[in-house]
XYZ file of C-alpha atoms in Angstrom:
564
model
C -0.239 -0.133 -0.361
C 1.053 3.336 -1.194
C 2.445 6.154 1.909
C 1.695 9.043 -1.451
C -1.021 11.037 0.229
C -4.377 11.005 -1.295
C -5.366 13.641 -3.431
C -7.804 11.944 -5.367
C -10.703 14.051 -4.871
C -8.848 16.844 -6.224
C -8.457 15.427 -9.184
C -4.881 14.276 -9.019
C -3.181 10.699 -8.403
C 0.618 10.510 -7.314
C 2.724 8.723 -9.561
C 6.286 8.780 -7.903
C 8.162 10.427 -4.902
C 10.842 13.088 -6.942
C 12.600 14.629 -3.972
C 12.014 15.293 -0.292
C 13.242 18.115 2.007
C 12.932 17.729 5.438
C 14.121 20.905 6.982
C 11.763 22.847 5.057
C 9.019 19.836 5.683
C 8.364 19.623 1.634
C 7.886 16.516 -0.282
C 7.368 16.568 -4.270
C 5.959 14.467 -6.353
C 5.074 13.411 -10.006
C 1.218 13.085 -10.011
C -1.047 13.002 -12.982
C -4.008 15.208 -13.491
C -7.245 12.911 -13.483
C -9.538 15.189 -16.252
C -6.969 16.133 -18.605
C -4.276 13.217 -18.034
C -1.161 15.606 -17.646
C 1.602 15.006 -15.831
C 2.581 17.305 -13.167
C 4.484 18.083 -10.131
C 2.958 18.832 -6.918
C 4.975 20.349 -4.058
C 3.562 19.316 -0.307
C 4.868 21.820 2.284
C 4.103 19.697 5.515
C 4.047 22.457 8.135
C 3.449 19.916 10.931
C 6.550 18.022 10.646
C 9.528 18.581 13.008
C 11.628 21.605 12.173
C 9.470 23.712 10.325
C 7.970 26.950 10.905
C 5.879 29.825 9.611
C 8.268 30.779 7.268
C 7.984 27.601 5.267
C 4.512 28.799 4.927
C 5.587 32.191 3.426
C 7.441 30.267 1.203
C 4.749 28.474 -0.232
C 2.608 31.928 -0.535
C 5.715 33.449 -2.285
C 6.433 31.153 -4.643
C 2.272 30.970 -5.808
C 2.239 34.847 -6.100
C 5.529 34.684 -8.329
C 4.106 32.036 -10.226
C 1.286 33.234 -11.236
C 3.081 36.707 -12.730
C 5.363 34.609 -14.956
C 5.036 33.256 -18.368
C 8.060 31.765 -19.859
C 8.890 28.710 -21.363
C 11.724 27.805 -19.497
C 9.781 28.362 -16.228
C 7.419 25.420 -15.218
C 4.057 27.591 -15.143
C 1.986 27.575 -11.996
C -1.504 25.468 -12.318
C -3.316 25.295 -9.426
C -2.990 24.969 -5.405
C -5.307 23.265 -2.403
C -4.949 22.321 0.989
C -5.086 19.132 2.408
C -4.989 17.615 6.111
C -1.558 17.116 5.615
C -0.236 19.847 4.382
C -0.629 22.634 1.238
C -0.105 21.516 -2.170
C 1.063 23.124 -5.304
C 0.921 22.454 -8.939
C 3.296 23.063 -11.699
C 4.176 21.631 -15.637
C 5.962 18.790 -15.083
C 9.217 18.952 -17.369
C 11.096 15.338 -18.711
C 14.719 17.027 -16.929
C 17.248 16.886 -14.139
C 18.894 19.013 -12.243
C 22.317 20.149 -12.686
C 23.481 18.367 -9.181
C 22.225 14.894 -10.419
C 23.276 14.832 -14.234
C 26.658 14.117 -15.488
C 29.646 16.175 -15.728
C 29.368 18.797 -18.850
C 31.851 19.686 -21.227
C 32.506 23.530 -20.852
C 30.724 24.750 -23.968
C 28.046 23.129 -22.885
C 28.155 24.953 -19.587
C 28.943 27.974 -21.585
C 25.381 27.075 -23.341
C 23.779 26.386 -20.233
C 24.681 29.783 -18.892
C 23.514 31.890 -21.817
C 20.244 30.034 -21.478
C 19.976 30.707 -17.466
C 21.145 34.402 -18.748
C 17.901 34.072 -21.230
C 15.689 33.520 -18.068
C 17.039 35.674 -16.109
C 17.032 38.351 -18.735
C 13.011 37.486 -18.698
C 12.874 37.873 -14.866
C 14.456 41.611 -15.057
C 12.350 42.511 -17.954
C 9.012 41.696 -16.170
C 7.601 44.733 -13.616
C 7.570 44.461 -10.996
C 11.831 42.615 -11.732
C 11.841 39.126 -9.648
C 15.158 38.334 -7.833
C 15.088 34.750 -7.533
C 17.513 34.671 -4.258
C 18.394 30.539 -4.478
C 20.107 29.830 -7.737
C 22.425 26.879 -7.129
C 22.937 23.487 -9.438
C 19.903 22.041 -7.500
C 17.066 24.816 -9.034
C 18.334 24.865 -12.895
C 16.805 21.906 -14.836
C 18.181 20.777 -18.132
C 17.127 18.086 -20.458
C 18.677 15.759 -23.285
C 17.249 17.706 -26.250
C 18.925 19.565 -29.193
C 19.563 22.610 -28.591
C 19.347 21.773 -24.779
C 15.855 22.799 -22.954
C 16.612 24.703 -19.379
C 14.543 25.586 -16.658
C 14.117 27.482 -13.295
C 12.695 26.139 -10.557
C 11.960 26.874 -7.056
C 10.807 30.428 -6.391
C 10.331 30.312 -2.863
C 12.752 33.160 -1.808
C 11.965 35.189 -5.101
C 11.477 38.382 -4.302
C 9.291 41.378 -6.760
C 10.588 44.189 -7.345
C 13.210 46.635 -5.642
C 11.977 47.568 -2.391
C 13.208 46.485 1.342
C 15.320 43.719 -0.745
C 17.199 43.920 2.495
C 15.179 44.710 4.823
C 14.433 41.034 7.019
C 15.271 39.235 9.974
C 16.362 36.375 8.393
C 18.330 35.913 5.489
C 16.716 33.224 2.922
C 19.401 31.317 0.566
C 21.841 28.919 0.222
C 25.057 29.239 1.958
C 28.167 29.647 -0.850
C 25.634 30.544 -3.618
C 24.665 33.893 -1.763
C 26.014 36.829 -2.867
C 27.597 38.993 0.096
C 24.746 41.639 0.062
C 21.994 38.964 0.650
C 24.341 36.861 3.244
C 24.782 40.057 5.135
C 21.350 41.050 4.835
C 22.096 44.325 2.623
C 19.958 45.948 -0.389
C 19.763 43.487 -3.411
C 19.890 44.176 -7.187
C 19.874 42.826 -10.202
C 23.294 42.044 -9.972
C 22.808 39.397 -7.201
C 21.636 36.520 -8.990
C 24.547 37.105 -11.662
C 26.683 36.150 -8.717
C 24.748 32.995 -7.689
C 24.679 31.638 -11.523
C 29.032 32.463 -11.593
C 28.806 30.151 -8.145
C 26.609 27.447 -10.448
C 29.142 27.652 -13.273
C 32.137 27.423 -11.227
C 30.955 24.690 -9.554
C 29.857 22.751 -12.823
C 33.616 23.426 -14.240
C 35.715 22.511 -11.555
C 33.259 19.340 -10.673
C 32.309 21.046 -7.294
C 29.269 19.866 -5.229
C 27.209 22.416 -3.802
C 27.846 20.719 -0.606
C 31.378 21.741 -0.643
C 31.577 25.206 -2.252
C 33.198 26.560 0.622
C 36.207 24.948 -0.599
C 36.807 27.510 -3.392
C 36.079 30.537 -1.049
C 38.587 32.553 0.701
C 38.663 34.493 3.704
C 38.358 37.821 1.697
C 34.439 35.684 0.145
C 36.788 36.066 -3.274
C 36.766 32.778 -5.049
C 39.913 30.923 -6.055
C 39.312 28.440 -8.822
C 41.799 29.896 -11.847
C 44.311 27.027 -11.082
C 41.958 24.342 -11.402
C 41.120 25.060 -15.151
C 43.608 25.369 -17.386
C 42.776 24.368 -20.487
C 39.576 27.307 -19.489
C 40.399 30.973 -22.102
C 41.353 33.724 -19.984
C 38.333 36.077 -21.472
C 36.299 32.978 -19.624
C 37.657 32.895 -16.339
C 37.529 36.230 -16.687
C 33.907 36.692 -17.336
C 33.524 34.491 -14.768
C 35.339 36.351 -12.130
C 33.507 39.097 -12.215
C 30.435 37.764 -12.390
C 31.258 36.044 -8.731
C 32.940 39.902 -7.458
C 31.806 40.039 -4.061
C 31.393 43.532 -4.630
C 28.010 43.727 -6.724
C 29.437 46.983 -8.312
C 32.225 45.223 -9.839
C 29.809 42.747 -11.544
C 27.948 42.894 -14.375
C 24.960 45.413 -13.851
C 22.005 42.833 -15.381
C 21.490 39.665 -17.235
C 21.640 41.643 -20.707
C 25.415 42.939 -20.169
C 26.439 39.361 -18.467
C 25.257 37.819 -21.793
C 26.423 40.168 -24.377
C 29.609 39.809 -22.383
C 29.568 35.909 -23.043
C 28.272 35.247 -26.176
C 31.661 35.537 -28.142
C 33.826 34.710 -25.673
C 35.437 31.480 -26.421
C 35.685 28.238 -23.493
C 39.264 26.831 -23.976
C 42.506 28.400 -26.193
C 41.591 25.826 -28.522
C 38.157 26.929 -28.889
C 39.996 30.178 -29.621
C 42.400 29.612 -32.533
C 39.154 26.909 -34.085
C 37.130 30.238 -33.908
C 39.543 32.690 -35.300
C 40.046 29.845 -37.992
C 36.925 30.161 -38.491
C 36.353 34.193 -38.787
C 39.516 33.785 -41.028
C 38.158 31.565 -43.738
C 35.066 33.228 -44.281
C 37.090 37.108 -44.064
C 40.843 36.062 -46.352
C 37.890 35.387 -49.311
C 37.017 38.913 -49.985
C 39.895 40.726 -47.204
C 42.155 43.162 -49.555
C 44.117 46.189 -47.718
C 44.968 48.912 -49.547
C 48.574 50.441 -49.017
C 48.047 54.012 -50.419
C 51.095 56.107 -51.716
C 50.640 59.932 -53.921
C 49.616 58.146 -56.963
C 49.994 54.774 -55.846
C 47.823 51.901 -55.059
C 49.495 48.828 -53.463
C 47.173 45.965 -52.742
C 47.633 42.664 -51.195
C 44.809 40.023 -51.166
C 44.854 37.377 -48.454
C 43.734 34.175 -49.021
C 43.524 30.553 -47.727
C 45.626 27.643 -48.062
C 44.274 24.974 -48.856
C 45.970 22.832 -46.649
C 46.097 23.603 -42.629
C 48.670 26.391 -41.871
C 51.029 26.042 -39.552
C 50.062 27.471 -36.022
C 52.400 30.536 -36.100
C 51.274 32.971 -38.822
C 48.754 33.518 -41.252
C 49.055 31.326 -44.125
C 49.077 33.777 -47.100
C 48.402 31.794 -50.763
C 48.339 34.953 -53.130
C 49.635 38.667 -52.842
C 51.041 41.378 -55.165
C 53.399 43.268 -53.322
C 53.893 46.014 -50.500
C 56.979 47.825 -48.833
C 58.807 47.769 -45.527
C 58.995 50.131 -42.978
C 61.650 51.830 -40.695
C 60.421 54.458 -38.513
C 64.190 56.201 -39.215
C 63.082 55.806 -42.689
C 61.640 58.071 -45.648
C 60.222 56.435 -48.932
C 61.845 57.863 -51.803
C 61.842 55.467 -54.867
C 59.847 52.473 -55.641
C 63.037 50.401 -55.759
C 62.071 50.279 -52.054
C 58.732 48.394 -52.724
C 59.013 44.666 -52.050
C 57.734 41.524 -51.947
C 57.598 40.310 -48.382
C 54.611 38.516 -48.110
C 56.078 35.553 -48.921
C 58.532 35.736 -46.296
C 55.611 36.080 -43.994
C 54.061 33.122 -45.571
C 56.945 31.114 -44.776
C 58.771 31.885 -41.858
C 56.130 34.280 -40.097
C 58.685 37.275 -39.454
C 57.792 40.665 -41.263
C 59.442 43.149 -39.376
C 59.353 46.782 -40.423
C 56.314 46.232 -42.695
C 54.280 49.170 -43.814
C 50.238 48.177 -43.224
C 48.534 51.485 -42.353
C 44.883 50.894 -42.323
C 44.836 46.939 -43.026
C 42.291 44.823 -42.398
C 43.314 41.974 -40.161
C 40.331 41.069 -37.876
C 40.487 37.038 -36.763
C 43.879 36.474 -38.258
C 46.319 33.847 -36.356
C 49.436 35.409 -35.896
C 50.995 33.678 -33.224
C 54.447 34.353 -32.720
C 54.683 36.488 -35.837
C 57.434 38.938 -36.081
C 56.205 42.653 -36.620
C 59.087 44.550 -34.648
C 58.838 48.177 -35.581
C 55.921 47.939 -37.775
C 54.347 50.480 -39.229
C 50.309 49.731 -38.354
C 48.469 52.601 -37.681
C 45.022 52.029 -37.509
C 45.691 48.878 -38.437
C 42.091 46.451 -37.349
C 43.580 43.183 -35.480
C 39.585 42.706 -34.075
C 39.665 39.455 -32.505
C 43.185 38.090 -34.079
C 45.343 35.668 -32.073
C 48.682 36.906 -31.385
C 50.230 35.123 -28.745
C 53.857 35.236 -28.313
C 53.899 38.015 -31.231
C 56.779 40.777 -31.208
C 55.799 44.430 -31.534
C 58.391 45.976 -30.596
C 59.351 49.570 -31.517
C 55.859 48.878 -33.808
C 53.742 52.228 -34.193
C 49.623 50.933 -33.371
C 48.548 54.442 -32.872
C 45.043 54.159 -33.062
C 44.619 50.223 -34.106
C 41.613 48.370 -33.111
C 43.000 45.515 -30.726
C 39.499 44.902 -29.124
C 39.218 40.980 -28.207
C 42.455 40.107 -29.261
C 44.388 37.340 -27.925
C 48.029 38.879 -26.643
C 49.647 36.828 -24.204
C 53.147 37.006 -24.059
C 53.845 39.134 -26.646
C 56.325 41.795 -26.663
C 55.012 45.554 -27.065
C 58.214 47.198 -25.904
C 58.151 50.536 -26.411
C 55.032 50.280 -29.164
C 53.241 53.315 -29.388
C 49.537 52.571 -28.789
C 47.983 55.599 -28.129
C 44.429 55.661 -28.773
C 44.313 51.812 -29.175
C 41.078 50.250 -28.299
C 42.047 46.934 -26.355
C 38.762 46.232 -24.365
C 38.555 42.965 -23.481
C 42.234 41.920 -25.068
C 44.009 38.864 -23.878
C 47.056 41.336 -22.610
C 48.057 38.422 -19.968
C 52.190 38.537 -19.121
C 52.486 40.687 -21.569
C 55.649 43.159 -21.844
C 54.689 46.683 -22.636
C 57.482 48.421 -20.936
C 58.006 52.207 -22.014
C 54.851 51.666 -24.161
C 52.956 54.816 -25.327
C 49.424 53.980 -24.306
C 48.371 57.432 -23.673
C 44.153 57.525 -24.347
C 44.314 53.741 -24.799
C 41.380 51.781 -24.253
C 41.491 48.955 -21.949
C 38.327 48.100 -20.672
C 37.868 45.271 -19.050
C 40.979 43.846 -20.321
C 43.383 41.027 -18.699
C 46.828 42.476 -17.859
C 47.580 40.510 -15.117
C 51.365 40.222 -14.946
C 51.665 42.250 -17.500
C 55.260 44.245 -17.584
C 54.134 48.596 -17.612
C 56.817 49.361 -16.292
C 57.477 53.088 -17.185
C 54.299 53.293 -19.335
C 52.703 56.112 -20.492
C 49.234 55.711 -19.690
C 47.958 59.083 -19.517
C 43.606 59.295 -19.616
C 44.281 55.740 -20.299
C 40.669 53.605 -19.678
C 41.328 50.950 -17.877
C 38.032 50.092 -16.248
C 37.499 47.056 -14.569
C 40.646 46.180 -16.300
C 42.741 42.347 -14.815
C 45.479 44.626 -13.742
C 46.610 41.915 -10.516
C 50.181 41.550 -10.061
C 51.342 43.446 -13.061
C 54.327 45.680 -12.672
C 53.610 49.477 -13.140
C 56.851 50.780 -11.367
C 56.966 54.672 -12.790
C 54.330 53.523 -15.027
C 52.804 57.397 -16.057
C 48.593 57.488 -15.156
C 47.703 60.765 -14.739
C 44.311 61.319 -14.861
C 44.202 57.595 -15.873
C 40.459 56.198 -15.510
C 40.407 53.065 -13.669
C 36.984 52.860 -11.817
C 36.566 49.111 -10.641
C 40.149 48.254 -11.848
C 41.571 44.974 -10.021
C 45.141 46.127 -9.294
C 45.214 43.087 -6.168
C 49.034 42.709 -5.817
C 50.523 45.225 -8.344
C 53.849 46.830 -8.160
C 53.122 50.577 -8.643
C 55.735 51.834 -6.918
C 56.745 55.587 -7.867
C 53.827 55.502 -10.593
C 52.090 59.128 -11.053
C 48.556 58.444 -10.603
C 47.925 62.358 -9.945
C 44.165 62.797 -10.447
C 43.242 59.338 -11.480
C 40.141 57.319 -11.340
C 40.111 54.815 -8.566
C 36.895 54.494 -7.656
C 36.124 50.842 -5.656
C 39.549 49.830 -7.457
C 40.881 46.842 -6.312
C 44.312 47.948 -4.823
C 44.638 45.014 -1.845
C 47.992 44.399 -1.097
C 49.473 46.497 -4.067
C 53.285 48.213 -3.626
C 52.211 51.776 -4.076
C 55.236 53.196 -1.652
C 56.563 56.315 -3.569
C 53.585 56.996 -6.132
C 52.413 60.462 -6.876
C 48.081 59.797 -6.050
C 47.637 63.711 -5.306
C 44.095 64.593 -6.496
C 43.163 60.457 -7.245
C 39.489 59.530 -6.467
C 40.178 56.415 -4.628
C 36.242 56.090 -2.998
C 35.619 52.895 -2.219
C 38.985 51.535 -3.145
C 40.500 48.034 -1.438
C 44.128 49.078 -0.115
C 43.543 46.886 2.317
C 47.356 45.722 3.107
C 48.703 48.144 0.545
C 52.054 49.645 0.310
C 51.522 53.124 0.402
C 54.537 54.605 2.397
C 56.003 57.464 1.345
C 52.983 58.094 -1.593
C 51.499 61.102 -1.878
C 47.659 61.299 -1.302
C 46.944 64.688 -0.863
C 43.780 65.768 -1.815
C 43.001 62.461 -2.542
C 39.478 61.314 -2.061
C 39.261 57.909 0.303
C 35.971 57.639 1.636
C 35.094 54.710 2.284
C 38.276 53.192 1.329
C 39.639 50.276 3.298
C 42.732 50.792 4.272
C 42.619 47.982 7.125
C 46.617 46.776 7.146
C 47.737 49.205 5.157
C 51.500 51.243 5.276
C 51.135 54.703 5.693
C 54.446 55.871 7.017
C 56.140 58.711 5.404
C 52.745 59.371 3.259
C 51.050 62.364 2.474
C 47.828 62.245 3.498
C 44.449 64.364 1.902
C 45.126 67.060 4.530
C 48.365 67.304 3.687
C 50.207 66.066 7.074
C 52.579 63.524 7.012
C 51.892 60.536 8.631
C 54.787 59.269 10.844
């Protein structure tokens, strides 16, 4: 005889038990609607059970209230609710899908697809009026099926909240430890960025194969996730996207699901995937790409086409070409005798030092380890190009477009990048010593471990860039825009940061001894453990900055006095 509750009189026949949350007094059943023969899910809230409370009843009523207002194919619909002698019942659509906590391990590409699908659901929740914040997003509450393309569903809205008002005013914290953002854990105001944090934690668990119950193993004492070392095959762009999703400070996350999805959409999952992606892009582009190199009364063109066979990985394969000329910064062109035909050299060796290629279109090109030392590349379009290990020493790249390029381990020593666009570029470990980066655009770029000694970054935009462990010794950063920048453990000894915008910047443990931070805006910045000995902080804005453990011996304080 079955121990299932008898709800036949309510028009339902229970088929099996799907789950049991003993702490909340909730049992979930798979059932059939006797009239329509539709398969449904019934959640019974058994409040008379030991350990349950009226808070569980509030979750029950809240879930009904929220579900009634939602209409999305990715959220199981509310169908019915009723009371029984043993508890209240909520009836929803049944989806033939399984929680992320139950299924096999996913490939990184599958995890990205799941992320985009969940972001679509969050985009919907943040677009309805009043908006809905789920507050309990975790692997157990995301269901996926085996269809292609895969269907993804978001369930369990018992902790959900509608609207922005009073989101942080409650006597009890609601959610799951490890998946709650700090503002939720500490009962502060929530926002559209709060669910993004929970999604980021969920994805990190999937990628690192960490169980929900063990998520605390990935979090350090400062409530920061440490997972990069466990994902050696994952692309730097994807890792940085995840790190931004789980930033403890909500201001450093994406502001909403629309922004997070837009940032993730074109990010390659692995470095291998990046090369494949760039290769596919190059195949489409090279068929029609031509680059004009102008001289008075002369137009010289060269056309890139893809070789029938696979190209060596360290440079672009070029099958046909006309001519172009080399360029040396100390040299002027006086005759056609200087025009040579070096494309075959680039094809065979990957070397093209001194090339003269202004405004060339190299979007998506694979130029790994290419030698472009002292090349004239003004306003060249390198968007999405693969430039790992390329040599650009002394090259002229003023106004170049390097958005989303992969420049890890590239040599950009003494390069001229004034006004260049490097948004979202991967510059991890790059050598940019003495580089001219005036007004360069580095928003959200990865410059971790980069060498920027004595680089000129005046008025450069480094908003939300990752400069962790970067060497900025004696770098010129006056009037640079550094809001939300990550400078943890960075070397900024003697750096010129006068008038710099460092609002909410992460400067924990940064070396800033002797740095000039006069008039700098450091509001809300994290300077915990930073070395500011002898630094000039005259008239700097330190409102709400974290200076716990900071070394200030000999520093000039905002009021002009010297710290002894």
